[in-house]
Amino acid sequence: MPLDGDTDRSRRDVLKAAVALGGASALSACLDRTSNDPVPTGDPNDKPGRQHAWREYIRHDDHGNSQLPSHQILLYLTLDTDGPPSDADRDALAETLDALDRAYAWSHEGLLHSIAYSPAYFDRFDASLPENVDLPEPTALSPFESPAFDRQDALLHLASDRADALLEADRALRGERDAANGVSIPTLTDVLTVDSRRTGFVGAGLPAKHQNAAGIPDSKPVPEASPLFMGFEAGFRGNQATEDYVTLDDGPFAGGTTKVVANLRQRLDDWYEEQTHEERVMEMFSPGHAAEGLVEGVGDTLGSDSGIDRFVDDVESDAREYGRVGHAQKAARANRDSEGNVRLLRRHFESSDDIGSDQQVASLHFPSLQRRVSEFEAVRRAMNGTDLTEVTPAVRQRVNNGILEYIFVRRRGNFLVPPRRHRVLPTPRPE
């Protein structure tokens, strides 16, 4: 007879696989395991004005760090007609999103969701976006990447700790069932075509249990305690922008934000098979973290702040002394404003999707929220560490240069997340 822990892990395995599969049999598997635990329903009048307001409605660890919902789905959507959307299109989408609000409480136990729009969507209109909305077309951000660009009109992001809730909502939105959590859901596909469906997961235990994927050694090295495939905690509260900071504070889209979503392939054989824990700490955080023994295990010892600010100015001297530099150390150079505030709010999660095929491949979905897309681009370019290759021959464009040797950008898209009042197929000048 399995122990309770084994039962819990088996349940998590089934639920994660079900989200990735997404069919009727997958939903049945979820419901079989959660039928005695009802999903809380929602009140459309009790939703925050910001679609990206999640922190108050999710779990936190003992240090106050946000714990993102365990199961997530990204639906990339394209309008079925040319030109601007019609009033009928808006009415139909409004009915769908309002029904989703009634079906689920705005929480990790119900369903969190947001819909965002691309530059290509706003190009359907003659008017331009306000000057304070920085939403360029996606572009390559390093000399060594050539990603495909997501230019679909919209991106609907769904997230929940309840795989059954997530799947039921997903299937109802895509027209595979009539209702979700007892509420009739008009199908999303009456207005928009689902161009791509991408799934993911995050949280201690999930990456370890789903590391049987291309890109991860057969030795199964991902620690049980790690929320991510690379074996360390991330998203420390002290190293994240606040929701207030990333929110647009004026103009017709005040209360909204911008969102960049990248998909990165991970190849972690050398990360785990050739690097020691100390070397992984050096390349994920900084050589100073390793020298001072700041990171034990997956990094819970860091508490609510990775402490990376202490080591940002050491990046060139670390390159000379240790022959390598840290990922967080490089990125932090551009991820602070003049007052020391963190610019980006990162909400990344793992996946074993191989977009466009049925293979299981280790990858990372990387949503980042910020006021201006240019802020994300500046941080990404700082992460390249191209300037550090001139400091010492030991640091090359990918080798000994943070985690660049192990991650490969496959796709990237830029989006505007409007405030809730303008979430339904907005014009560029909604007020």
Coordinates of C-alpha atoms in Angstrom, one line a residue:
M1 CA 0.0 0.0 0.0
P2 CA 1.5 3.4 -1.0
L3 CA 2.5 5.9 1.7
D4 CA 0.6 9.2 1.8
G5 CA 3.5 11.0 0.2
D6 CA 3.6 8.4 -2.7
T7 CA -0.2 8.9 -3.2
D8 CA 0.2 12.7 -3.3
R9 CA 3.1 12.4 -5.8
S10 CA 1.1 10.0 -8.0
R11 CA -1.8 12.4 -7.9
R12 CA 0.4 15.3 -9.0
D13 CA 1.8 13.2 -11.8
V14 CA -1.6 12.5 -13.2
L15 CA -2.9 16.1 -12.9
K16 CA 0.2 17.6 -14.6
A17 CA 0.0 15.1 -17.4
A18 CA -3.7 15.7 -17.7
V19 CA -3.2 19.5 -18.2
A20 CA -0.7 18.9 -20.9
L21 CA -2.9 16.4 -22.7
G22 CA -6.0 18.5 -22.3
G23 CA -8.6 16.1 -23.7
A24 CA -11.9 14.6 -22.3
S25 CA -10.1 11.6 -20.7
A26 CA -7.6 14.0 -19.1
L27 CA -10.4 16.0 -17.5
S28 CA -12.1 12.8 -16.3
A29 CA -8.8 11.8 -14.6
C30 CA -8.7 15.1 -12.8
L31 CA -12.3 15.0 -11.7
D32 CA -11.9 11.5 -10.4
R33 CA -9.2 12.7 -8.0
T34 CA -10.8 16.0 -6.9
S35 CA -14.6 15.3 -7.1
N36 CA -15.0 15.7 -3.3
D37 CA -13.3 19.0 -3.2
P38 CA -15.5 21.7 -4.9
V39 CA -13.9 24.6 -6.8
P40 CA -15.0 28.0 -5.4
T41 CA -17.2 30.0 -7.7
G42 CA -16.7 33.6 -8.6
D43 CA -18.3 37.0 -8.3
P44 CA -17.7 39.2 -11.3
N45 CA -18.0 42.3 -9.1
D46 CA -15.3 41.0 -6.8
K47 CA -12.5 41.0 -9.3
P48 CA -9.5 43.5 -9.1
G49 CA -9.3 46.2 -11.7
R50 CA -5.8 44.9 -12.7
Q51 CA -5.8 41.7 -14.7
H52 CA -2.3 41.1 -13.4
A53 CA -3.2 41.5 -9.8
W54 CA -2.3 38.0 -8.6
R55 CA -0.1 38.3 -5.5
E56 CA -2.9 39.0 -3.0
Y57 CA -4.8 35.9 -4.3
I58 CA -2.1 33.2 -4.3
R59 CA -0.1 31.3 -1.8
H60 CA 3.2 32.5 -0.2
D61 CA 6.0 30.7 1.4
D62 CA 7.4 31.3 4.9
H63 CA 9.5 34.1 3.6
G64 CA 6.7 35.9 1.8
N65 CA 7.7 34.9 -1.7
S66 CA 4.9 34.4 -4.1
Q67 CA 4.1 30.8 -5.0
L68 CA 2.6 30.8 -8.5
P69 CA -0.3 28.5 -9.3
S70 CA 1.0 25.0 -10.0
H71 CA -0.7 24.5 -13.4
Q72 CA -0.8 27.0 -16.2
I73 CA -2.0 27.2 -19.8
L74 CA -1.2 29.8 -22.5
L75 CA -3.7 30.1 -25.4
Y76 CA -2.4 32.1 -28.3
L77 CA -5.4 33.5 -30.3
T78 CA -6.1 35.0 -33.7
L79 CA -9.1 37.0 -34.8
D80 CA -11.0 35.2 -37.5
T81 CA -11.5 38.4 -39.6
D82 CA -9.4 41.1 -41.2
G83 CA -9.4 44.6 -39.9
P84 CA -10.7 45.8 -36.5
P85 CA -13.0 43.6 -34.4
S86 CA -16.8 44.3 -34.7
D87 CA -19.2 45.1 -31.9
A88 CA -20.5 41.6 -32.2
D89 CA -17.0 40.2 -31.7
R90 CA -16.7 42.3 -28.5
D91 CA -20.1 41.3 -27.2
A92 CA -19.3 37.6 -27.7
L93 CA -15.9 37.8 -26.1
A94 CA -17.3 39.8 -23.2
E95 CA -19.9 37.1 -22.6
T96 CA -17.2 34.5 -22.5
L97 CA -14.9 36.3 -20.1
D98 CA -17.8 37.4 -17.8
A99 CA -19.0 33.8 -17.6
L100 CA -15.4 32.7 -16.7
D101 CA -15.5 35.3 -13.9
R102 CA -18.8 33.8 -12.6
A103 CA -17.5 30.2 -12.8
Y104 CA -14.4 30.6 -10.7
A105 CA -13.2 32.6 -7.7
W106 CA -10.2 34.9 -8.4
S107 CA -7.6 32.8 -6.5
H108 CA -5.2 30.0 -6.8
E109 CA -8.0 27.7 -5.6
G110 CA -10.2 28.9 -8.4
L111 CA -8.8 30.4 -11.6
L112 CA -6.6 33.4 -12.3
H113 CA -6.6 34.6 -15.9
S114 CA -5.6 37.6 -18.1
I115 CA -6.0 38.4 -21.8
A116 CA -3.4 40.5 -23.5
Y117 CA -3.0 41.9 -27.0
S118 CA 0.0 42.1 -29.4
P119 CA 1.3 44.9 -31.6
A120 CA -0.1 43.0 -34.6
Y121 CA -3.6 43.3 -33.1
F122 CA -3.3 47.1 -32.6
D123 CA -2.0 47.3 -36.2
R124 CA -5.6 46.5 -37.3
F125 CA -6.6 50.0 -36.4
D126 CA -5.8 53.4 -38.0
A127 CA -5.2 55.0 -34.6
S128 CA -1.9 54.4 -32.8
L129 CA -1.4 53.4 -29.1
P130 CA -0.8 56.3 -26.6
E131 CA 2.8 57.4 -26.3
N132 CA 3.2 56.0 -22.8
V133 CA 2.4 52.4 -24.1
D134 CA 5.8 50.9 -25.2
L135 CA 4.8 47.9 -27.2
P136 CA 7.2 47.2 -30.1
E137 CA 7.2 44.2 -32.3
P138 CA 9.2 41.3 -30.8
T139 CA 12.8 41.1 -31.9
A140 CA 16.0 39.1 -31.4
L141 CA 17.7 40.4 -28.2
S142 CA 21.1 38.7 -28.5
P143 CA 23.6 38.1 -31.4
F144 CA 23.3 34.3 -30.9
E145 CA 19.5 33.8 -30.9
S146 CA 17.0 33.5 -33.8
P147 CA 13.6 32.9 -32.2
A148 CA 10.3 32.6 -33.9
F149 CA 8.0 35.5 -33.0
D150 CA 4.5 35.1 -31.6
R151 CA 2.5 37.7 -33.4
Q152 CA -1.0 36.3 -32.8
D153 CA -3.6 38.9 -31.9
A154 CA -4.1 37.9 -28.3
L155 CA -2.8 35.7 -25.4
L156 CA -5.1 34.2 -22.8
H157 CA -3.2 33.1 -19.7
L158 CA -4.9 30.7 -17.3
A159 CA -3.5 29.6 -14.0
S160 CA -4.7 27.5 -11.0
D161 CA -3.5 25.1 -8.3
R162 CA -6.5 23.0 -9.4
A163 CA -5.7 21.1 -12.5
D164 CA -9.4 20.0 -12.8
A165 CA -10.5 23.7 -12.7
L166 CA -7.9 24.7 -15.3
L167 CA -8.8 21.9 -17.7
E168 CA -12.5 22.3 -17.4
A169 CA -12.1 26.1 -18.1
D170 CA -9.7 25.3 -21.0
R171 CA -12.1 22.8 -22.6
A172 CA -15.1 25.0 -22.2
L173 CA -13.3 28.0 -23.8
R174 CA -12.2 25.8 -26.7
G175 CA -15.8 24.5 -27.3
E176 CA -15.2 21.0 -26.1
R177 CA -17.8 21.3 -23.3
D178 CA -20.7 23.6 -22.6
A179 CA -20.0 24.5 -19.0
A180 CA -17.3 25.0 -16.4
N181 CA -17.8 24.7 -12.7
G182 CA -21.6 24.7 -13.3
V183 CA -21.6 27.9 -15.4
S184 CA -22.4 27.9 -19.1
I185 CA -19.3 29.3 -21.0
P186 CA -19.8 30.7 -24.5
T187 CA -17.0 29.3 -26.6
L188 CA -14.0 31.5 -27.2
T189 CA -13.7 30.1 -30.7
D190 CA -16.8 31.9 -31.9
V191 CA -14.6 34.9 -32.2
L192 CA -10.9 33.7 -32.0
T193 CA -9.0 30.8 -33.3
V194 CA -6.6 29.0 -30.9
D195 CA -3.4 29.1 -32.9
S196 CA -1.3 27.5 -30.1
R197 CA -2.0 25.9 -26.8
R198 CA 1.0 25.7 -24.4
T199 CA 1.0 24.2 -20.9
G200 CA 3.3 24.3 -17.9
F201 CA 3.8 23.7 -14.2
V202 CA 5.8 25.2 -11.3
G203 CA 6.4 24.3 -7.7
A204 CA 8.4 22.0 -5.5
G205 CA 8.1 18.4 -6.6
L206 CA 6.6 19.0 -10.0
P207 CA 9.9 19.4 -12.0
A208 CA 11.5 16.5 -10.3
K209 CA 8.5 14.3 -11.1
H210 CA 8.5 15.3 -14.7
Q211 CA 12.1 15.4 -15.6
N212 CA 11.8 12.4 -17.9
A213 CA 12.1 14.8 -20.8
A214 CA 14.7 15.5 -23.5
G215 CA 17.3 18.0 -22.2
I216 CA 17.5 16.5 -18.7
P217 CA 20.1 13.7 -17.8
D218 CA 18.8 10.2 -17.4
S219 CA 20.2 10.3 -13.8
K220 CA 17.1 12.4 -12.9
P221 CA 19.1 15.1 -11.0
V222 CA 16.4 17.7 -10.4
P223 CA 15.9 18.0 -6.6
E224 CA 12.5 17.2 -5.2
A225 CA 12.5 20.5 -3.4
S226 CA 13.1 22.6 -6.5
P227 CA 10.3 24.5 -8.1
L228 CA 12.2 24.7 -11.5
F229 CA 14.2 22.3 -13.6
M230 CA 17.5 24.0 -13.0
G231 CA 17.5 23.1 -9.3
F232 CA 17.1 26.5 -7.6
E233 CA 14.4 28.7 -6.2
A234 CA 13.6 31.9 -8.1
G235 CA 11.3 34.9 -7.9
F236 CA 12.5 36.1 -4.5
R237 CA 10.2 38.9 -3.2
G238 CA 13.1 41.3 -2.8
N239 CA 14.3 40.7 -6.4
Q240 CA 10.9 41.2 -8.0
A241 CA 9.2 44.3 -9.1
T242 CA 5.9 44.9 -7.3
E243 CA 2.6 44.8 -9.1
D244 CA 2.3 48.6 -8.4
Y245 CA 5.6 49.3 -10.0
V246 CA 4.9 47.5 -13.3
T247 CA 1.4 49.1 -13.6
L248 CA 0.8 51.9 -16.1
D249 CA -0.3 54.9 -14.0
D250 CA -1.8 57.2 -16.6
G251 CA -3.5 57.3 -20.0
P252 CA -6.4 55.1 -21.2
F253 CA -4.6 51.9 -20.3
A254 CA -3.9 53.0 -16.7
G255 CA -4.1 50.0 -14.5
G256 CA -2.6 47.7 -17.2
T257 CA 0.9 46.6 -17.9
T258 CA 3.1 45.1 -20.7
K259 CA 4.0 41.4 -20.9
V260 CA 6.8 39.7 -22.7
V261 CA 6.5 35.9 -23.0
A262 CA 9.4 33.8 -24.2
N263 CA 9.8 30.1 -24.5
L264 CA 13.2 28.7 -23.8
R265 CA 14.5 25.2 -24.6
Q266 CA 16.7 23.8 -21.8
R267 CA 19.7 21.4 -22.3
L268 CA 20.8 20.5 -18.8
D269 CA 23.1 17.5 -19.3
D270 CA 26.3 19.6 -18.7
W271 CA 24.6 21.7 -16.1
Y272 CA 24.1 18.6 -13.9
E273 CA 26.7 16.2 -15.1
E274 CA 29.8 18.5 -15.5
Q275 CA 29.1 21.2 -12.9
T276 CA 29.3 20.9 -9.1
H277 CA 26.7 22.5 -6.9
E278 CA 29.2 25.3 -6.2
E279 CA 29.7 25.9 -9.9
R280 CA 26.0 26.0 -10.5
V281 CA 25.6 28.5 -7.7
M282 CA 28.3 30.6 -9.4
E283 CA 26.6 30.6 -12.7
M284 CA 23.0 31.0 -11.5
F285 CA 23.7 33.7 -8.9
S286 CA 27.3 34.9 -8.7
P287 CA 30.8 33.6 -7.7
G288 CA 30.4 35.6 -4.5
H289 CA 27.4 33.5 -3.5
A290 CA 29.5 30.4 -3.8
A291 CA 32.5 31.8 -2.0
E292 CA 30.4 32.8 1.0
G293 CA 28.3 29.6 1.0
L294 CA 25.0 31.6 0.7
V295 CA 23.1 29.0 -1.2
E296 CA 22.3 25.6 0.4
G297 CA 20.3 23.1 -1.5
V298 CA 17.8 24.8 -3.7
G299 CA 18.3 28.2 -2.1
D300 CA 15.7 28.4 0.7
T301 CA 18.5 29.8 2.9
L302 CA 18.3 33.0 0.9
G303 CA 14.9 33.8 2.4
S304 CA 13.1 36.6 0.6
D305 CA 16.1 38.1 -1.2
S306 CA 18.8 36.5 -3.2
G307 CA 21.3 39.2 -2.1
I308 CA 22.4 39.7 -5.7
D309 CA 22.7 43.5 -5.3
R310 CA 25.8 43.0 -3.2
F311 CA 27.6 41.4 -6.1
V312 CA 26.6 43.4 -9.2
D313 CA 29.6 45.7 -9.1
D314 CA 31.9 42.6 -8.8
V315 CA 31.0 41.2 -12.2
E316 CA 34.2 42.1 -14.0
S317 CA 36.5 41.3 -11.1
D318 CA 34.6 38.0 -10.7
A319 CA 35.2 37.2 -14.4
R320 CA 38.9 37.7 -13.9
E321 CA 39.2 35.9 -10.6
Y322 CA 36.9 33.0 -11.2
G323 CA 36.7 32.7 -15.0
R324 CA 32.9 32.9 -14.9
V325 CA 30.0 35.2 -14.0
G326 CA 26.5 34.8 -12.7
H327 CA 23.2 35.0 -14.5
A328 CA 21.4 37.0 -11.8
Q329 CA 24.5 39.1 -11.4
K330 CA 24.5 40.2 -15.0
A331 CA 20.8 40.8 -15.4
A332 CA 20.6 42.9 -12.2
R333 CA 22.9 45.5 -13.8
A334 CA 19.9 46.7 -15.9
N335 CA 17.1 45.5 -13.7
R336 CA 17.2 48.4 -11.2
D337 CA 16.0 52.0 -11.7
S338 CA 17.8 55.1 -10.4
E339 CA 16.2 54.6 -7.0
G340 CA 17.1 51.0 -6.8
N341 CA 13.7 49.6 -7.6
V342 CA 13.5 46.3 -9.5
R343 CA 12.0 46.8 -12.9
L344 CA 10.6 43.4 -13.9
L345 CA 8.0 41.1 -12.3
R346 CA 8.9 37.6 -13.6
R347 CA 6.3 34.8 -13.5
H348 CA 8.0 31.9 -15.2
F349 CA 7.0 28.3 -15.1
E350 CA 8.3 25.0 -16.6
S351 CA 7.0 22.9 -19.4
S352 CA 7.7 19.6 -21.1
D353 CA 5.8 20.7 -24.2
D354 CA 7.7 20.7 -27.5
I355 CA 5.7 23.2 -29.4
G356 CA 4.4 21.6 -32.7
S357 CA 5.2 18.0 -31.7
D358 CA 4.2 15.3 -29.2
Q359 CA 7.7 15.0 -27.7
Q360 CA 8.5 15.7 -24.1
V361 CA 11.2 18.4 -24.0
A362 CA 12.4 20.5 -21.0
S363 CA 11.5 24.1 -21.6
L364 CA 10.6 27.2 -19.7
H365 CA 7.8 29.6 -20.4
F366 CA 9.0 33.1 -19.2
P367 CA 6.3 35.7 -18.8
S368 CA 7.7 39.1 -17.6
L369 CA 5.6 42.1 -16.6
Q370 CA 7.0 45.6 -16.8
R371 CA 5.7 49.1 -17.6
R372 CA 7.7 49.3 -20.8
V373 CA 8.9 46.4 -23.1
S374 CA 12.1 48.3 -23.6
E375 CA 12.9 47.7 -19.9
F376 CA 12.7 43.9 -20.4
E377 CA 14.9 44.2 -23.5
A378 CA 17.5 46.1 -21.6
V379 CA 17.7 43.5 -18.9
R380 CA 17.8 40.7 -21.5
R381 CA 20.7 42.4 -23.3
A382 CA 22.6 42.8 -19.9
M383 CA 22.0 39.1 -19.3
N384 CA 23.9 38.4 -22.6
G385 CA 27.2 39.5 -20.9
T386 CA 28.7 40.3 -24.3
D387 CA 30.8 43.0 -22.8
L388 CA 32.3 40.4 -20.3
T389 CA 33.8 38.4 -23.1
E390 CA 36.3 41.2 -23.5
V391 CA 37.4 41.0 -19.8
T392 CA 38.9 37.5 -20.0
P393 CA 39.1 34.7 -22.6
A394 CA 37.6 32.3 -20.0
V395 CA 34.2 34.0 -20.3
R396 CA 32.9 33.4 -23.8
Q397 CA 29.5 34.3 -25.3
R398 CA 27.9 31.2 -23.9
V399 CA 30.5 29.3 -21.8
N400 CA 31.1 30.5 -18.2
N401 CA 28.6 33.3 -18.9
G402 CA 25.8 32.7 -16.5
I403 CA 23.3 30.1 -17.7
L404 CA 23.5 30.9 -21.5
E405 CA 25.1 27.6 -22.2
Y406 CA 22.0 25.8 -21.1
I407 CA 19.0 27.8 -22.4
F408 CA 18.0 28.6 -26.0
V409 CA 15.2 31.0 -26.9
R410 CA 12.8 29.5 -29.3
R411 CA 9.9 31.9 -29.3
R412 CA 9.1 35.4 -28.0
G413 CA 6.0 37.7 -28.1
N414 CA 5.1 41.1 -26.7
F415 CA 1.7 42.0 -25.4
L416 CA -0.3 44.7 -23.7
V417 CA -2.3 43.6 -20.7
P418 CA -5.2 46.1 -20.5
P419 CA -6.9 46.9 -17.2
R420 CA -10.0 44.8 -16.7
R421 CA -12.3 47.6 -18.0
H422 CA -10.7 47.4 -21.4
R423 CA -9.9 43.7 -21.6
V424 CA -12.4 43.0 -24.4
L425 CA -10.8 43.7 -27.8
P426 CA -9.8 47.3 -27.1
T427 CA -9.1 50.0 -29.5
P428 CA -5.7 51.8 -29.3
R429 CA -7.5 54.8 -27.7
P430 CA -10.4 53.3 -25.7
E431 CA -11.2 56.5 -23.8

